[in-house]
CSV table of C-alpha atoms and ligand atoms in Angstrom, one decimal:
chain,number,residue,atom,x,y,z
A,19,UNK,CA,-14.4,48.5,23.1
A,20,UNK,CA,-14.8,51.3,25.5
A,21,UNK,CA,-18.3,52.3,26.6
A,22,UNK,CA,-19.7,55.6,24.5
A,23,UNK,CA,-18.6,58.7,26.3
A,24,UNK,CA,-19.9,62.0,25.4
A,25,UNK,CA,-16.9,63.7,26.7
A,26,UNK,CA,-14.6,61.1,25.0
A,27,UNK,CA,-11.4,62.0,23.7
A,28,UNK,CA,-8.9,60.2,21.8
A,29,UNK,CA,-5.7,61.3,23.4
A,30,UNK,CA,-7.6,60.1,26.6
A,31,UNK,CA,-7.5,56.7,25.4
A,32,UNK,CA,-4.2,54.9,25.1
A,33,UNK,CA,-4.8,52.8,22.0
A,34,UNK,CA,-5.7,56.1,20.4
A,35,UNK,CA,-2.8,58.3,21.3
A,36,UNK,CA,-1.0,59.6,18.5
A,37,UNK,CA,2.4,58.2,20.0
A,38,UNK,CA,0.6,54.7,20.3
A,39,UNK,CA,-0.7,54.5,16.9
A,40,UNK,CA,2.9,55.7,15.6
A,41,UNK,CA,4.3,53.0,18.0
A,42,UNK,CA,2.1,50.5,16.5
A,43,UNK,CA,2.7,51.2,12.7
A,44,UNK,CA,6.3,51.6,13.5
A,45,UNK,CA,6.8,48.2,15.1
A,46,UNK,CA,4.3,46.6,12.2
A,47,UNK,CA,6.7,48.1,9.4
A,48,UNK,CA,9.9,46.9,11.4
A,49,UNK,CA,8.5,43.4,11.7
A,50,UNK,CA,7.4,43.2,8.0
A,51,UNK,CA,11.0,44.3,7.0
A,52,UNK,CA,12.6,42.0,9.3
A,53,UNK,CA,10.2,38.9,8.0
A,54,UNK,CA,12.8,36.7,6.4
A,55,UNK,CA,10.5,34.0,4.2
A,56,UNK,CA,6.3,33.8,3.6
A,57,UNK,CA,6.0,31.8,6.9
A,58,UNK,CA,7.3,34.5,9.2
A,59,UNK,CA,5.4,37.3,7.1
A,60,UNK,CA,2.6,35.2,7.7
A,61,UNK,CA,2.9,35.5,11.2
A,62,UNK,CA,4.0,39.2,11.2
A,63,UNK,CA,0.6,40.1,9.0
A,64,UNK,CA,-1.7,38.2,12.2
A,65,UNK,CA,0.3,39.9,14.9
A,66,UNK,CA,0.2,43.6,13.1
A,67,UNK,CA,-2.6,43.3,10.9
A,68,UNK,CA,-5.0,40.6,12.4
A,69,UNK,CA,-8.1,41.1,14.3
A,70,UNK,CA,-6.1,41.2,17.8
A,71,UNK,CA,-3.3,43.6,16.4
A,72,UNK,CA,-3.0,46.9,18.2
A,73,UNK,CA,-4.0,48.9,15.1
A,74,UNK,CA,-7.3,46.8,14.8
A,75,UNK,CA,-8.0,47.1,18.3
A,76,UNK,CA,-7.6,50.8,18.1
A,77,UNK,CA,-9.6,51.0,15.0
A,78,UNK,CA,-12.4,49.5,17.4
A,79,UNK,CA,-12.4,52.1,19.8
A,80,UNK,CA,-12.9,55.0,17.2
A,81,UNK,CA,-16.7,53.6,17.3
A,82,UNK,CA,-17.1,54.9,20.5
A,83,UNK,CA,-15.4,58.5,20.4
A,84,UNK,CA,-17.8,61.4,20.3
A,85,UNK,CA,-18.1,62.7,16.5
A,86,UNK,CA,-15.7,65.8,16.8
A,87,UNK,CA,-13.1,63.2,17.4
A,88,UNK,CA,-13.8,60.3,15.1
A,89,UNK,CA,-12.7,62.1,12.1
A,90,UNK,CA,-8.8,62.7,13.7
A,91,UNK,CA,-8.7,59.4,15.0
A,92,UNK,CA,-10.1,57.7,12.0
A,93,UNK,CA,-7.7,59.5,10.1
A,94,UNK,CA,-4.6,58.7,12.2
A,95,UNK,CA,-5.5,54.6,12.6
A,96,UNK,CA,-6.7,54.6,9.0
A,97,UNK,CA,-3.2,56.2,7.4
A,98,UNK,CA,-1.1,53.9,9.6
A,99,UNK,CA,-3.2,50.7,8.7
A,100,UNK,CA,-2.8,51.6,5.2
A,101,UNK,CA,0.7,51.7,5.7
A,102,UNK,CA,0.8,48.5,7.5
A,103,UNK,CA,-1.3,46.9,4.7
A,104,UNK,CA,1.0,48.3,2.0
A,105,UNK,CA,4.1,47.4,3.6
A,106,UNK,CA,2.8,43.8,3.7
A,107,UNK,CA,1.5,43.6,0.1
A,108,UNK,CA,5.4,45.2,-0.5
A,109,UNK,CA,6.9,42.2,1.2
A,110,UNK,CA,4.8,39.7,0.0
A,111,UNK,CA,5.8,40.4,-3.8
A,112,UNK,CA,9.6,40.7,-2.7
A,113,UNK,CA,9.3,37.1,-0.8
A,114,UNK,CA,7.2,35.6,-3.5
A,115,UNK,CA,9.8,36.9,-6.1
A,116,UNK,CA,12.7,35.5,-3.8
A,117,UNK,CA,11.1,32.1,-3.6
A,118,UNK,CA,10.2,32.1,-7.2
A,119,UNK,CA,13.9,32.6,-8.2
A,120,UNK,CA,15.2,30.0,-5.5
A,121,UNK,CA,12.6,27.4,-6.5
A,122,UNK,CA,14.0,27.8,-10.0
A,123,UNK,CA,17.6,27.4,-8.8
A,124,UNK,CA,17.0,24.6,-6.9
A,125,UNK,CA,15.0,22.5,-9.1
A,126,UNK,CA,16.6,23.3,-12.0
A,127,UNK,CA,17.1,20.1,-14.2
A,128,UNK,CA,20.0,19.7,-16.2
A,129,UNK,CA,18.9,18.5,-19.5
A,130,UNK,CA,22.1,18.1,-20.8
A,131,UNK,CA,22.9,15.3,-18.3
A,132,UNK,CA,23.2,11.7,-19.7
A,133,UNK,CA,19.6,10.0,-19.6
A,134,UNK,CA,20.8,6.2,-20.1
A,135,UNK,CA,23.3,5.4,-17.2
A,136,UNK,CA,20.9,3.3,-15.5
A,137,UNK,CA,21.6,-0.3,-16.1
A,138,UNK,CA,19.1,-2.0,-18.3
A,139,UNK,CA,17.4,-5.0,-16.9
A,140,UNK,CA,16.7,-8.0,-18.9
A,141,UNK,CA,14.0,-10.8,-19.0
A,142,UNK,CA,15.0,-14.1,-18.1
A,143,UNK,CA,15.6,-16.1,-21.0
A,144,UNK,CA,13.5,-19.0,-19.9
A,145,UNK,CA,10.6,-16.6,-20.0
A,146,UNK,CA,11.3,-15.5,-23.4
A,147,UNK,CA,11.8,-18.7,-24.9
A,148,UNK,CA,8.5,-20.2,-23.5
A,149,UNK,CA,6.7,-16.9,-24.6
A,150,UNK,CA,8.3,-18.0,-28.2
A,151,UNK,CA,7.1,-21.7,-28.0
A,152,UNK,CA,3.7,-20.7,-26.9
A,153,UNK,CA,3.6,-18.1,-30.0
A,154,UNK,CA,4.4,-20.8,-32.4
A,155,UNK,CA,1.5,-22.9,-31.1
A,156,UNK,CA,-0.9,-19.7,-30.6
A,157,UNK,CA,0.1,-18.8,-34.4
A,158,UNK,CA,-1.4,-22.4,-35.2
A,159,UNK,CA,-4.7,-22.3,-33.5
A,160,UNK,CA,-3.8,-23.8,-30.0
A,161,UNK,CA,-4.9,-22.3,-26.6
A,162,UNK,CA,-2.5,-21.9,-23.9
A,163,UNK,CA,-3.4,-24.0,-20.8
A,164,UNK,CA,-2.5,-24.0,-16.9
A,165,UNK,CA,-2.8,-26.0,-14.1
A,166,UNK,CA,-1.7,-25.5,-10.4
A,167,UNK,CA,1.8,-26.2,-9.2
A,168,UNK,CA,0.5,-28.1,-6.1
A,169,UNK,CA,-1.3,-30.7,-7.9
A,170,UNK,CA,-3.7,-33.8,-6.4
A,171,UNK,CA,-2.0,-37.2,-6.9
A,172,UNK,CA,-4.6,-38.1,-9.3
A,173,UNK,CA,-4.1,-35.6,-11.8
A,174,UNK,CA,-0.4,-36.2,-11.7
A,175,UNK,CA,-0.3,-39.8,-11.5
A,176,UNK,CA,-3.7,-41.8,-11.5
A,177,UNK,CA,-5.3,-40.3,-14.5
A,178,UNK,CA,-2.2,-40.7,-16.6
A,179,UNK,CA,-2.2,-44.3,-16.0
A,180,UNK,CA,0.8,-44.1,-14.0
A,181,UNK,CA,0.1,-47.2,-11.4
A,182,UNK,CA,0.5,-46.8,-7.7
A,183,UNK,CA,3.5,-49.0,-7.6
A,184,UNK,CA,5.3,-46.5,-10.5
A,185,UNK,CA,9.0,-46.0,-9.1
A,186,UNK,CA,8.0,-42.1,-9.9
A,187,UNK,CA,5.3,-42.2,-7.1
A,188,UNK,CA,7.9,-43.0,-4.5
A,189,UNK,CA,9.3,-39.9,-2.3
A,190,UNK,CA,12.8,-40.2,-4.1
A,191,UNK,CA,11.3,-38.7,-6.9
A,192,UNK,CA,8.4,-36.9,-6.1
A,193,UNK,CA,8.1,-33.9,-3.3
A,194,UNK,CA,4.8,-34.7,-1.3
A,195,UNK,CA,2.8,-31.9,0.1
A,196,UNK,CA,0.4,-34.0,1.7
A,197,UNK,CA,-0.6,-37.7,2.2
A,198,UNK,CA,2.8,-39.5,1.2
A,199,UNK,CA,2.8,-42.4,-0.8
A,200,UNK,CA,2.1,-45.4,1.3
A,201,UNK,CA,0.6,-43.0,4.0
A,202,UNK,CA,-2.2,-45.0,5.6
A,203,UNK,CA,-4.4,-41.7,6.5
A,204,UNK,CA,-6.5,-42.3,3.6
A,205,UNK,CA,-6.3,-38.5,2.6
A,206,UNK,CA,-5.9,-37.5,-1.0
A,207,UNK,CA,-2.2,-37.0,-1.9
A,208,UNK,CA,-1.1,-33.7,-3.2
A,209,UNK,CA,2.4,-33.4,-4.8
A,210,UNK,CA,4.3,-30.5,-6.4
A,211,UNK,CA,3.8,-31.5,-10.0
A,212,UNK,CA,6.7,-33.5,-11.5
A,213,UNK,CA,5.6,-32.9,-14.8
A,214,UNK,CA,3.1,-30.7,-16.6
A,215,UNK,CA,1.5,-33.7,-18.4
A,216,UNK,CA,-1.2,-33.5,-15.4
A,217,UNK,CA,-2.9,-30.1,-17.7
A,218,UNK,CA,-3.7,-32.7,-20.3
A,219,UNK,CA,-6.0,-34.1,-17.9
A,220,UNK,CA,-7.3,-30.8,-16.7
A,221,UNK,CA,-7.7,-29.5,-20.2
A,222,UNK,CA,-9.6,-32.8,-21.1
A,223,UNK,CA,-11.9,-32.6,-18.4
A,224,UNK,CA,-12.8,-28.9,-18.7
A,225,UNK,CA,-12.8,-28.1,-22.4
A,226,UNK,CA,-14.9,-29.1,-25.0
A,227,UNK,CA,-13.4,-31.4,-28.0
A,228,UNK,CA,-11.7,-31.1,-30.2
A,229,UNK,CA,-8.9,-29.8,-27.8
A,230,UNK,CA,-5.5,-28.3,-28.8
A,231,UNK,CA,-3.6,-27.0,-25.8
A,232,UNK,CA,-0.2,-25.7,-25.1
A,233,UNK,CA,1.0,-25.4,-21.4
A,234,UNK,CA,4.4,-24.0,-20.4
A,235,UNK,CA,4.9,-24.2,-16.6
A,236,UNK,CA,7.2,-25.2,-13.6
A,237,UNK,CA,7.7,-28.5,-12.5
A,238,UNK,CA,9.4,-30.1,-9.4
A,239,UNK,CA,11.6,-33.4,-8.8
A,240,UNK,CA,13.8,-34.5,-6.1
A,241,UNK,CA,17.0,-34.3,-8.6
A,242,UNK,CA,20.0,-32.9,-7.2
A,243,UNK,CA,21.2,-29.7,-8.6
A,244,UNK,CA,24.0,-29.9,-11.1
A,245,UNK,CA,25.0,-29.0,-14.8
A,246,UNK,CA,22.3,-30.8,-16.1
A,247,UNK,CA,19.7,-31.0,-13.5
A,248,UNK,CA,17.6,-28.6,-11.6
A,249,UNK,CA,15.0,-29.8,-8.8
A,250,UNK,CA,12.7,-26.8,-10.2
A,251,UNK,CA,12.5,-26.9,-13.7
A,252,UNK,CA,10.2,-25.9,-17.0
A,253,UNK,CA,8.4,-27.9,-19.2
A,254,UNK,CA,6.2,-27.2,-22.1
A,255,UNK,CA,3.5,-29.7,-22.9
A,256,UNK,CA,1.0,-30.0,-26.2
A,257,UNK,CA,-1.8,-31.9,-26.1
A,258,UNK,CA,-4.2,-32.3,-29.2
A,259,UNK,CA,-7.1,-34.5,-29.0
A,260,UNK,CA,-9.4,-34.6,-32.5
A,261,UNK,CA,-11.0,-37.1,-34.6
A,262,UNK,CA,-8.4,-38.9,-37.0
A,263,UNK,CA,-5.5,-37.7,-35.3
A,264,UNK,CA,-2.2,-40.0,-36.2
A,265,UNK,CA,1.4,-40.2,-35.3
A,266,UNK,CA,1.9,-38.5,-38.6
A,267,UNK,CA,0.4,-35.4,-37.4
A,268,UNK,CA,2.5,-35.3,-34.3
A,269,UNK,CA,5.6,-35.5,-36.3
A,270,UNK,CA,4.6,-32.8,-38.6
A,271,UNK,CA,3.7,-30.6,-35.4
A,272,UNK,CA,7.1,-31.1,-33.9
A,273,UNK,CA,9.0,-30.5,-37.3
A,274,UNK,CA,7.0,-27.2,-37.6
A,275,UNK,CA,8.3,-26.4,-33.9
A,276,UNK,CA,11.6,-27.2,-34.9
A,277,UNK,CA,11.6,-25.1,-37.7
A,278,UNK,CA,10.1,-22.0,-36.3
A,279,UNK,CA,12.5,-22.5,-33.2
A,280,UNK,CA,15.7,-23.2,-35.0
A,281,UNK,CA,15.4,-22.6,-38.7
A,282,UNK,CA,14.8,-24.7,-41.8
A,283,UNK,CA,16.4,-27.8,-43.3
A,284,UNK,CA,16.6,-29.8,-39.6
A,285,UNK,CA,15.0,-33.6,-39.3
A,286,UNK,CA,13.8,-35.0,-36.7
A,287,UNK,CA,13.5,-38.7,-35.7
A,288,UNK,CA,11.5,-40.7,-33.1
A,289,UNK,CA,13.1,-43.3,-30.9
A,290,UNK,CA,10.9,-46.2,-29.3
A,291,UNK,CA,10.3,-45.0,-25.7
A,292,UNK,CA,7.7,-45.8,-22.9
A,293,UNK,CA,5.3,-43.3,-21.2
A,294,UNK,CA,2.2,-44.7,-19.1
A,295,UNK,CA,0.1,-41.9,-20.5
A,296,UNK,CA,1.0,-42.5,-24.3
A,297,UNK,CA,0.8,-45.4,-26.6
A,298,UNK,CA,3.1,-46.1,-28.7
A,299,UNK,CA,5.3,-43.7,-27.3
A,300,UNK,CA,8.9,-42.1,-28.5
A,301,UNK,CA,11.7,-39.8,-27.6
A,302,UNK,CA,12.1,-36.9,-30.2
A,303,UNK,CA,15.5,-36.0,-31.5
A,304,UNK,CA,16.2,-33.1,-33.9
A,305,UNK,CA,19.5,-32.8,-36.1
A,306,UNK,CA,21.9,-30.7,-34.3
A,307,UNK,CA,21.3,-27.1,-35.7
A,308,UNK,CA,25.1,-26.2,-35.1
A,309,UNK,CA,27.1,-28.7,-37.0
A,310,UNK,CA,24.1,-30.3,-38.7
A,311,UNK,CA,25.4,-33.6,-38.4
A,312,UNK,CA,28.8,-33.1,-39.6
A,313,UNK,CA,30.7,-33.6,-36.7
A,314,UNK,CA,29.8,-37.2,-36.4
A,315,UNK,CA,33.0,-39.4,-37.0
A,316,UNK,CA,35.1,-36.2,-37.6
A,317,UNK,CA,37.5,-35.8,-34.5
A,318,UNK,CA,38.7,-32.7,-36.4
A,319,UNK,CA,35.3,-30.8,-36.1
A,320,UNK,CA,34.2,-31.7,-32.4
A,321,UNK,CA,30.7,-30.3,-31.8
A,322,UNK,CA,29.9,-29.2,-28.3
A,323,UNK,CA,26.2,-28.2,-28.6
A,324,UNK,CA,25.4,-32.3,-29.5
A,325,UNK,CA,28.9,-33.9,-28.5
A,326,UNK,CA,29.2,-34.7,-32.2
A,327,UNK,CA,26.4,-37.1,-31.6
A,328,UNK,CA,24.8,-35.0,-34.8
A,329,UNK,CA,21.3,-35.0,-32.8
A,330,UNK,CA,19.7,-33.2,-29.7
A,331,UNK,CA,17.2,-35.0,-27.6
A,332,UNK,CA,14.0,-32.8,-27.4
A,333,UNK,CA,11.8,-34.5,-24.8
A,334,UNK,CA,9.1,-37.3,-24.7
A,335,UNK,CA,5.9,-38.0,-26.9
A,336,UNK,CA,3.5,-40.2,-28.4
A,337,UNK,CA,-0.4,-41.0,-28.9
A,338,UNK,CA,-2.3,-40.3,-25.9
A,339,UNK,CA,-3.2,-43.8,-24.3
A,340,UNK,CA,-6.6,-44.8,-24.7
A,341,UNK,CA,-6.9,-45.4,-20.9
A,342,UNK,CA,-6.1,-41.7,-20.5
A,343,UNK,CA,-9.0,-40.5,-23.0
A,344,UNK,CA,-11.4,-43.2,-20.9
A,345,UNK,CA,-10.6,-41.7,-17.7
A,346,UNK,CA,-11.4,-38.2,-19.2
A,347,UNK,CA,-14.7,-39.1,-20.3
A,348,UNK,CA,-13.5,-39.2,-24.1
A,349,UNK,CA,-14.6,-42.0,-26.4
A,350,UNK,CA,-11.4,-43.6,-27.5
A,351,UNK,CA,-13.1,-45.2,-30.6
A,352,UNK,CA,-14.1,-41.9,-31.8
A,353,UNK,CA,-11.0,-39.6,-30.9
A,354,UNK,CA,-7.4,-40.0,-30.6
A,355,UNK,CA,-4.6,-37.4,-29.8
A,356,UNK,CA,-1.0,-37.0,-29.6
A,357,UNK,CA,1.1,-35.4,-26.5
A,358,UNK,CA,4.4,-34.1,-26.3
A,359,UNK,CA,6.6,-32.6,-23.1
A,360,UNK,CA,10.0,-30.8,-23.4
A,361,UNK,CA,12.2,-29.4,-21.1
A,362,UNK,CA,12.8,-25.7,-21.5
A,363,UNK,CA,16.2,-25.4,-19.6
A,364,UNK,CA,17.5,-28.3,-21.8
A,365,UNK,CA,16.1,-26.4,-24.9
A,366,UNK,CA,18.0,-23.4,-23.7
A,367,UNK,CA,20.9,-25.0,-23.0
A,368,UNK,CA,21.5,-26.1,-26.5
A,369,UNK,CA,20.2,-23.3,-28.3
A,370,UNK,CA,22.2,-20.8,-26.6
A,371,UNK,CA,25.3,-22.8,-25.4
A,372,UNK,CA,24.6,-22.7,-21.9
A,373,UNK,CA,27.1,-25.1,-20.5
A,374,UNK,CA,25.7,-25.0,-17.1
A,375,UNK,CA,21.8,-25.4,-15.9
A,376,UNK,CA,22.8,-23.7,-12.4
A,377,UNK,CA,23.5,-20.6,-14.2
A,378,UNK,CA,20.0,-20.3,-15.1
A,379,UNK,CA,18.7,-20.7,-11.6
A,380,UNK,CA,21.3,-18.4,-9.8
A,381,UNK,CA,19.6,-15.2,-10.7
A,382,UNK,CA,22.8,-13.2,-11.6
A,383,UNK,CA,22.3,-10.6,-13.7
A,384,UNK,CA,25.2,-11.2,-15.8
A,385,UNK,CA,23.6,-14.5,-17.1
A,386,UNK,CA,20.5,-12.8,-18.2
A,387,UNK,CA,21.8,-9.3,-19.6
A,388,UNK,CA,23.4,-10.6,-22.8
A,389,UNK,CA,19.8,-11.9,-23.7
A,390,UNK,CA,18.2,-8.4,-23.7
A,391,UNK,CA,15.1,-7.3,-23.3
A,392,UNK,CA,13.6,-9.8,-26.4
A,393,UNK,CA,9.8,-10.1,-26.1
B,7,FA5,C1,8.1,-36.5,-19.1
B,7,FA5,O1,8.1,-35.5,-17.9
B,7,FA5,C2,6.6,-36.4,-19.6
B,7,FA5,N1,5.6,-36.2,-18.9
B,7,FA5,C3,7.0,-36.1,-21.3
B,7,FA5,C4,5.8,-36.1,-22.2
B,7,FA5,C5,4.7,-35.5,-22.1
B,7,FA5,C6,5.6,-37.6,-22.8
B,7,FA5,C7,3.6,-36.0,-23.0
B,7,FA5,C8,4.9,-38.2,-23.6
B,7,FA5,C9,3.9,-37.0,-23.6
B,7,FA5,P1,10.4,-36.6,-19.0
B,7,FA5,O2,10.6,-37.1,-17.5
B,7,FA5,O3,11.4,-37.7,-19.9
B,7,FA5,O4,9.3,-36.9,-19.5
B,7,FA5,O5,10.8,-35.2,-18.8
B,7,FA5,C10,10.8,-34.7,-20.2
B,7,FA5,C11,11.8,-33.5,-20.2
B,7,FA5,O6,12.1,-32.7,-18.9
B,7,FA5,C12,13.5,-34.1,-20.4
B,7,FA5,O7,13.3,-34.4,-21.6
B,7,FA5,C13,14.1,-33.3,-19.9
B,7,FA5,O8,14.4,-32.0,-20.9
B,7,FA5,C14,13.5,-32.4,-19.1
B,7,FA5,N2,13.9,-32.7,-17.5
B,7,FA5,C15,13.6,-33.6,-16.9
B,7,FA5,N3,14.0,-33.8,-15.7
B,7,FA5,C16,14.8,-32.7,-15.4
B,7,FA5,C17,15.7,-31.7,-14.4
B,7,FA5,N4,16.1,-32.4,-13.4
B,7,FA5,N5,16.1,-30.5,-14.6
B,7,FA5,C18,16.0,-30.0,-16.0
B,7,FA5,N6,15.1,-30.5,-16.8
B,7,FA5,C19,14.7,-31.9,-16.7
């Protein structure tokens, strides 16, 4: 601000000269009219109506004028600033209206467009089948148990009564993660579990009796990938340990599962077998749910599902070996138990007529999509 001066006259002060005020006002109005968008208008506002704008500076000079000159200069500057502020307000409204209109056009949503053109995904049928099996047993009061896929050799073999010289323990059958069989370093061996049966041991060691658990999970063997084998596959394990359980309970449980998964009226049979961790042991077959045995000996009606054998193999089972119970601190004089283990890929193969197991592991959506989103 200039210093107070008794003889101060607005016409002597450059910023307060009428033509200067008009020039500043006209420049502001022209800039406002030329502002093409709100951002440009913000800049124009700072330049022509901000604290350092010519009109604001002129306004500050008024205070230093002698009283007789103040009114006139104040009127001029006030009118000019009023005109600028009105023009700013009007342009602001115009530009906001333009922006709103543009946004409405640019961001318009065509609600008539089809909403379902994105391809729907599908769950993998192995997942849905193992969940379905879980459901059957959870409905009977079983709990779902889990165990690690990289498993201590002790759980995978020793505690299951699989002797150190058992062929399954060689590197031809088992993926060793640490301390391969026969290694002299004394390290505790770790394997990729070759079956879900180690979960039997983990369940018996961590749960209170009686134990009723079901355990679906991924297992690993050094098998070649072909139409009926894969090195990574899924099994479902069942274990029941209670007082007074017999082979009849095992048979009844499997029959119930077969009914729940394949429908009524399909019998099962047991063939003697051997597993170190069950005694006695058996392989379980069910009557073919497609031909129901009618294809046997009838060359005119071959059945692809059971290869006209009338029976489909489900997996292995048996009464838990008392040695296994003892290894887990369970009194075999008081408790008995049964267990079974089925391959889920094989079950999916015959349940849905999948001819080649490789289709299940290739991850091609054309395989999974027909199974849909079943949950
Ligand atoms: C076992 O693994 C036993 N633990 C099952 C068991 C549990 C018996 C409890 C008694 C009591 P086995 O090696 O037979 O058994 O395998 C079980 C099932 O896994 C087979 O019936 C088959 O369906 C499936 N299976 C085995 N190897 C493969 C493979 N490479 N690819 C796909 N499925 C396989």
